Amino acid sequence: MAATVSFITRRFGAYDPSSLASYEAAGGFQALRRALKMDGYDIAKILADNGIQGRGGAAYDMGKKWSQARDVKAPHKCVVCNADEGEPGTFKDRTLLQKDPFQLLEGMIIAGWSVQADNGYIYLREEYSHLRYSILSAIAQCERAGYLGDDILGSGFSYQIHLYSGAGAYVCGEGSALCESIEGKSGRPRMKPPFIKQCGAFHLPTCVNNVESLSLVPNVLMDDEGFYKAQGTPECPGTKIISVSGNVVRPGVYEIPFGITLREIIFDLAGGIPDGHSFRLAQLGGASGRIASIHELDTPYTYKDLRKAGLTPVGSGAVLVVDDRTSVLSFLQIIQQFFSHESCGQCTPCREGNRHIKLILDKMAAGTHTQEDLDHLRKFAEIMRVSSLCGLGETAQSALLSCMDRFPEVFTVKEEAYTR
């Protein structure tokens, strides 16, 4: 059976997440003490040397991002923690917030020191409003202990963390839409440039990372034995927290070493398909992710191998498993309903593309479509991919396009194709 690892999750259950003293007793804030004696560029270099890529959809080199944020010269900067986690099937950041909130705060403070920011903002999705009290309590405890505020631990570094809540919009997972929402505006993406690192929240230079990325930082800084880099593969070292859901026996959050296969994730860690049903497909990275068929199950879970197989290269870490009780077409209709609802409507390709694709899929379900409809299906999806304003429109049809490649028999004008 494939084994999980405990690196970023090693304190789960080992301390009281409501108590700062308990976190300190478990080794908490030792990484911050070490970081305050280091140069910000040196901290970024440690992240780069460990091969850490952001744990969101873009998978951007985290050390490079922090170095670039440090390079920007400005009297005020900020760090934003993206705790929106709006991708359906993704719940690993929620687990980190529930079980180790102080780890996130420590990572945010280190990020502030590294990039020379004076404020940090946690953008919490509306559906996680039940976590507001525990996060606010953790922030207050850190302020009383001198880990936040003026002259942190006598270093001369002053930094505050603020908690903001979203209103339930999926598009606010996109960095610039998130910044607009923090400012109290409608959460819609901005035109770029300028980029967020130059003009983000409150028009200040901003460094945005998600919960998992920031929570990883204290652990890496204290990893003197090189445990993290020894995990995974030479080309893709380290670990990743994944969220497995759908038609599996043991859905849940798992920390895995990079390099185990999709088959091991689904059939070993998650216990396989329940009740004697068979595997239909898996979607990686949430609703905006691509589809894996049974032929991709032996693909190693690394950025390079998933990309080579034409799959989503890790993304948010979601693995949604669908069995033979759901047809490919029904699955795509559900995905399309989601994106038709969540499109902010700002750009034409996404607004109109989602609407027309939904109509065509409905025609397919009714058996009234034509070959011209199928041609338009791919055409509209490709137009959205290359011309939408933000990542929502660019990736909304990832599932559709990958299903058209993997299940061509579904996309015919033959009536019998719809029984699949």
mmCIF file of C-alpha atoms in Angstrom, residues 125-266:
data_model
loop_
_atom_site.group_PDB
_atom_site.id
_atom_site.type_symbol
_atom_site.label_atom_id
_atom_site.label_comp_id
_atom_site.label_asym_id
_atom_site.label_seq_id
_atom_site.Cartn_x
_atom_site.Cartn_y
_atom_site.Cartn_z
ATOM 1 C CA ARG A 125 -13.903 32.040 1.724
ATOM 2 C CA GLU A 126 -17.451 32.673 2.879
ATOM 3 C CA GLU A 127 -18.118 28.952 3.301
ATOM 4 C CA TYR A 128 -15.363 28.830 5.953
ATOM 5 C CA SER A 129 -16.972 31.504 8.123
ATOM 6 C CA HIS A 130 -17.167 29.001 10.979
ATOM 7 C CA LEU A 131 -13.355 29.251 11.210
ATOM 8 C CA ARG A 132 -13.313 33.030 11.704
ATOM 9 C CA TYR A 133 -13.350 32.910 15.495
ATOM 10 C CA SER A 134 -10.467 30.441 15.783
ATOM 11 C CA ILE A 135 -8.330 32.400 13.312
ATOM 12 C CA LEU A 136 -9.051 35.738 15.022
ATOM 13 C CA SER A 137 -8.232 34.138 18.372
ATOM 14 C CA ALA A 138 -4.918 32.846 16.995
ATOM 15 C CA ILE A 139 -4.040 36.296 15.640
ATOM 16 C CA ALA A 140 -4.859 37.938 18.979
ATOM 17 C CA GLN A 141 -2.707 35.443 20.892
ATOM 18 C CA CYS A 142 0.219 36.122 18.541
ATOM 19 C CA GLU A 143 -0.182 39.873 19.090
ATOM 20 C CA ARG A 144 -0.116 39.461 22.878
ATOM 21 C CA ALA A 145 2.984 37.262 22.666
ATOM 22 C CA GLY A 146 4.912 39.753 20.527
ATOM 23 C CA TYR A 147 4.871 37.714 17.304
ATOM 24 C CA LEU A 148 2.739 40.396 15.645
ATOM 25 C CA GLY A 149 2.707 44.172 16.047
ATOM 26 C CA ASP A 150 5.599 46.592 16.475
ATOM 27 C CA ASP A 151 9.222 45.478 16.825
ATOM 28 C CA ILE A 152 8.532 41.740 16.622
ATOM 29 C CA LEU A 153 10.845 39.854 19.004
ATOM 30 C CA GLY A 154 13.093 42.930 19.190
ATOM 31 C CA SER A 155 13.965 42.719 15.505
ATOM 32 C CA GLY A 156 12.715 46.150 14.505
ATOM 33 C CA PHE A 157 10.249 44.454 12.152
ATOM 34 C CA SER A 158 6.607 45.564 12.482
ATOM 35 C CA TYR A 159 3.819 43.528 10.909
ATOM 36 C CA GLN A 160 0.082 43.030 11.342
ATOM 37 C CA ILE A 161 -2.264 40.296 10.054
ATOM 38 C CA HIS A 162 -5.891 41.055 9.159
ATOM 39 C CA LEU A 163 -8.748 38.674 8.377
ATOM 40 C CA TYR A 164 -11.112 39.383 5.478
ATOM 41 C CA SER A 165 -14.029 37.246 4.349
ATOM 42 C CA GLY A 166 -15.260 36.700 0.828
ATOM 43 C CA ALA A 167 -18.874 36.463 -0.248
ATOM 44 C CA GLY A 168 -18.789 33.079 -1.961
ATOM 45 C CA ALA A 169 -17.530 33.916 -5.473
ATOM 46 C CA TYR A 170 -15.359 31.262 -7.142
ATOM 47 C CA VAL A 171 -13.628 33.876 -9.305
ATOM 48 C CA CYS A 172 -12.146 35.494 -6.170
ATOM 49 C CA GLY A 173 -9.653 32.653 -6.053
ATOM 50 C CA GLU A 174 -7.941 34.552 -8.894
ATOM 51 C CA GLY A 175 -5.386 36.899 -7.372
ATOM 52 C CA SER A 176 -6.514 40.240 -8.779
ATOM 53 C CA ALA A 177 -10.224 39.504 -8.197
ATOM 54 C CA LEU A 178 -9.296 38.579 -4.627
ATOM 55 C CA CYS A 179 -7.527 41.933 -4.200
ATOM 56 C CA GLU A 180 -10.569 43.762 -5.569
ATOM 57 C CA SER A 181 -12.781 41.925 -3.071
ATOM 58 C CA ILE A 182 -10.480 42.782 -0.151
ATOM 59 C CA GLU A 183 -10.827 46.430 -1.157
ATOM 60 C CA GLY A 184 -14.612 46.126 -0.880
ATOM 61 C CA LYS A 185 -15.269 46.101 -4.601
ATOM 62 C CA SER A 186 -16.986 43.553 -6.806
ATOM 63 C CA GLY A 187 -14.670 40.561 -7.140
ATOM 64 C CA ARG A 188 -13.724 40.786 -10.801
ATOM 65 C CA PRO A 189 -10.288 40.230 -12.344
ATOM 66 C CA ARG A 190 -8.140 43.197 -13.304
ATOM 67 C CA MET A 191 -6.432 43.784 -16.614
ATOM 68 C CA LYS A 192 -2.705 43.032 -16.479
ATOM 69 C CA PRO A 193 -0.201 44.651 -16.390
ATOM 70 C CA PRO A 194 0.335 45.969 -13.806
ATOM 71 C CA PHE A 195 0.853 42.656 -12.065
ATOM 72 C CA ILE A 196 -0.033 41.953 -8.455
ATOM 73 C CA LYS A 197 3.586 42.012 -7.324
ATOM 74 C CA GLN A 198 3.618 45.683 -8.391
ATOM 75 C CA CYS A 199 0.008 46.715 -7.689
ATOM 76 C CA GLY A 200 -2.162 44.335 -5.688
ATOM 77 C CA ALA A 201 -4.287 44.800 -2.583
ATOM 78 C CA PHE A 202 -4.961 48.504 -1.896
ATOM 79 C CA HIS A 203 -2.739 49.182 -4.926
ATOM 80 C CA LEU A 204 0.335 48.123 -2.948
ATOM 81 C CA PRO A 205 3.006 45.645 -4.101
ATOM 82 C CA THR A 206 1.539 42.311 -3.021
ATOM 83 C CA CYS A 207 2.816 38.745 -2.630
ATOM 84 C CA VAL A 208 -0.015 36.191 -2.831
ATOM 85 C CA ASN A 209 0.309 32.571 -1.685
ATOM 86 C CA ASN A 210 -2.283 30.041 -0.570
ATOM 87 C CA VAL A 211 -2.641 28.391 2.829
ATOM 88 C CA GLU A 212 -0.609 25.288 2.036
ATOM 89 C CA SER A 213 2.260 27.249 0.474
ATOM 90 C CA LEU A 214 2.615 29.553 3.484
ATOM 91 C CA SER A 215 2.161 26.710 5.997
ATOM 92 C CA LEU A 216 5.010 24.851 4.345
ATOM 93 C CA VAL A 217 7.545 27.626 4.994
ATOM 94 C CA PRO A 218 8.231 27.172 8.752
ATOM 95 C CA ASN A 219 8.757 23.458 8.247
ATOM 96 C CA VAL A 220 11.245 23.938 5.411
ATOM 97 C CA LEU A 221 13.253 26.542 7.347
ATOM 98 C CA MET A 222 13.653 24.104 10.257
ATOM 99 C CA ASP A 223 14.387 21.095 8.047
ATOM 100 C CA ASP A 224 18.083 20.805 8.888
ATOM 101 C CA GLU A 225 18.185 17.112 8.006
ATOM 102 C CA GLY A 226 16.760 17.628 4.510
ATOM 103 C CA PHE A 227 13.733 15.392 5.069
ATOM 104 C CA TYR A 228 11.529 17.340 2.659
ATOM 105 C CA LYS A 229 13.908 17.217 -0.290
ATOM 106 C CA ALA A 230 14.552 13.501 0.325
ATOM 107 C CA GLN A 231 10.891 12.785 -0.424
ATOM 108 C CA GLY A 232 9.435 12.529 -3.902
ATOM 109 C CA THR A 233 11.638 12.175 -6.968
ATOM 110 C CA PRO A 234 14.911 13.859 -8.004
ATOM 111 C CA GLU A 235 13.055 16.025 -10.518
ATOM 112 C CA CYS A 236 10.081 16.696 -8.232
ATOM 113 C CA PRO A 237 11.173 16.581 -4.590
ATOM 114 C CA GLY A 238 8.984 16.982 -1.554
ATOM 115 C CA THR A 239 5.438 16.308 -0.489
ATOM 116 C CA LYS A 240 1.964 17.506 -1.427
ATOM 117 C CA ILE A 241 -1.325 17.600 0.466
ATOM 118 C CA ILE A 242 -4.154 16.265 -1.665
ATOM 119 C CA SER A 243 -7.932 16.128 -1.227
ATOM 120 C CA VAL A 244 -9.510 12.892 -2.474
ATOM 121 C CA SER A 245 -13.278 12.802 -2.876
ATOM 122 C CA GLY A 246 -16.070 11.288 -4.930
ATOM 123 C CA ASN A 247 -16.685 7.576 -5.415
ATOM 124 C CA VAL A 248 -13.965 6.188 -3.140
ATOM 125 C CA VAL A 249 -14.092 4.175 0.067
ATOM 126 C CA ARG A 250 -11.894 6.547 2.106
ATOM 127 C CA PRO A 251 -12.259 10.163 0.966
ATOM 128 C CA GLY A 252 -10.055 12.607 2.857
ATOM 129 C CA VAL A 253 -6.885 14.666 3.070
ATOM 130 C CA TYR A 254 -3.553 12.904 2.529
ATOM 131 C CA GLU A 255 0.024 14.169 2.518
ATOM 132 C CA ILE A 256 1.876 12.180 -0.119
ATOM 133 C CA PRO A 257 5.387 12.127 -1.530
ATOM 134 C CA PHE A 258 5.532 13.260 -5.137
ATOM 135 C CA GLY A 259 5.949 10.321 -7.507
ATOM 136 C CA ILE A 260 3.289 7.868 -6.348
ATOM 137 C CA THR A 261 0.808 7.020 -9.079
ATOM 138 C CA LEU A 262 -2.821 7.984 -9.485
ATOM 139 C CA ARG A 263 -3.670 4.303 -9.121
ATOM 140 C CA GLU A 264 -1.957 4.189 -5.716
ATOM 141 C CA ILE A 265 -3.782 7.331 -4.599
ATOM 142 C CA ILE A 266 -7.213 6.085 -5.653
#
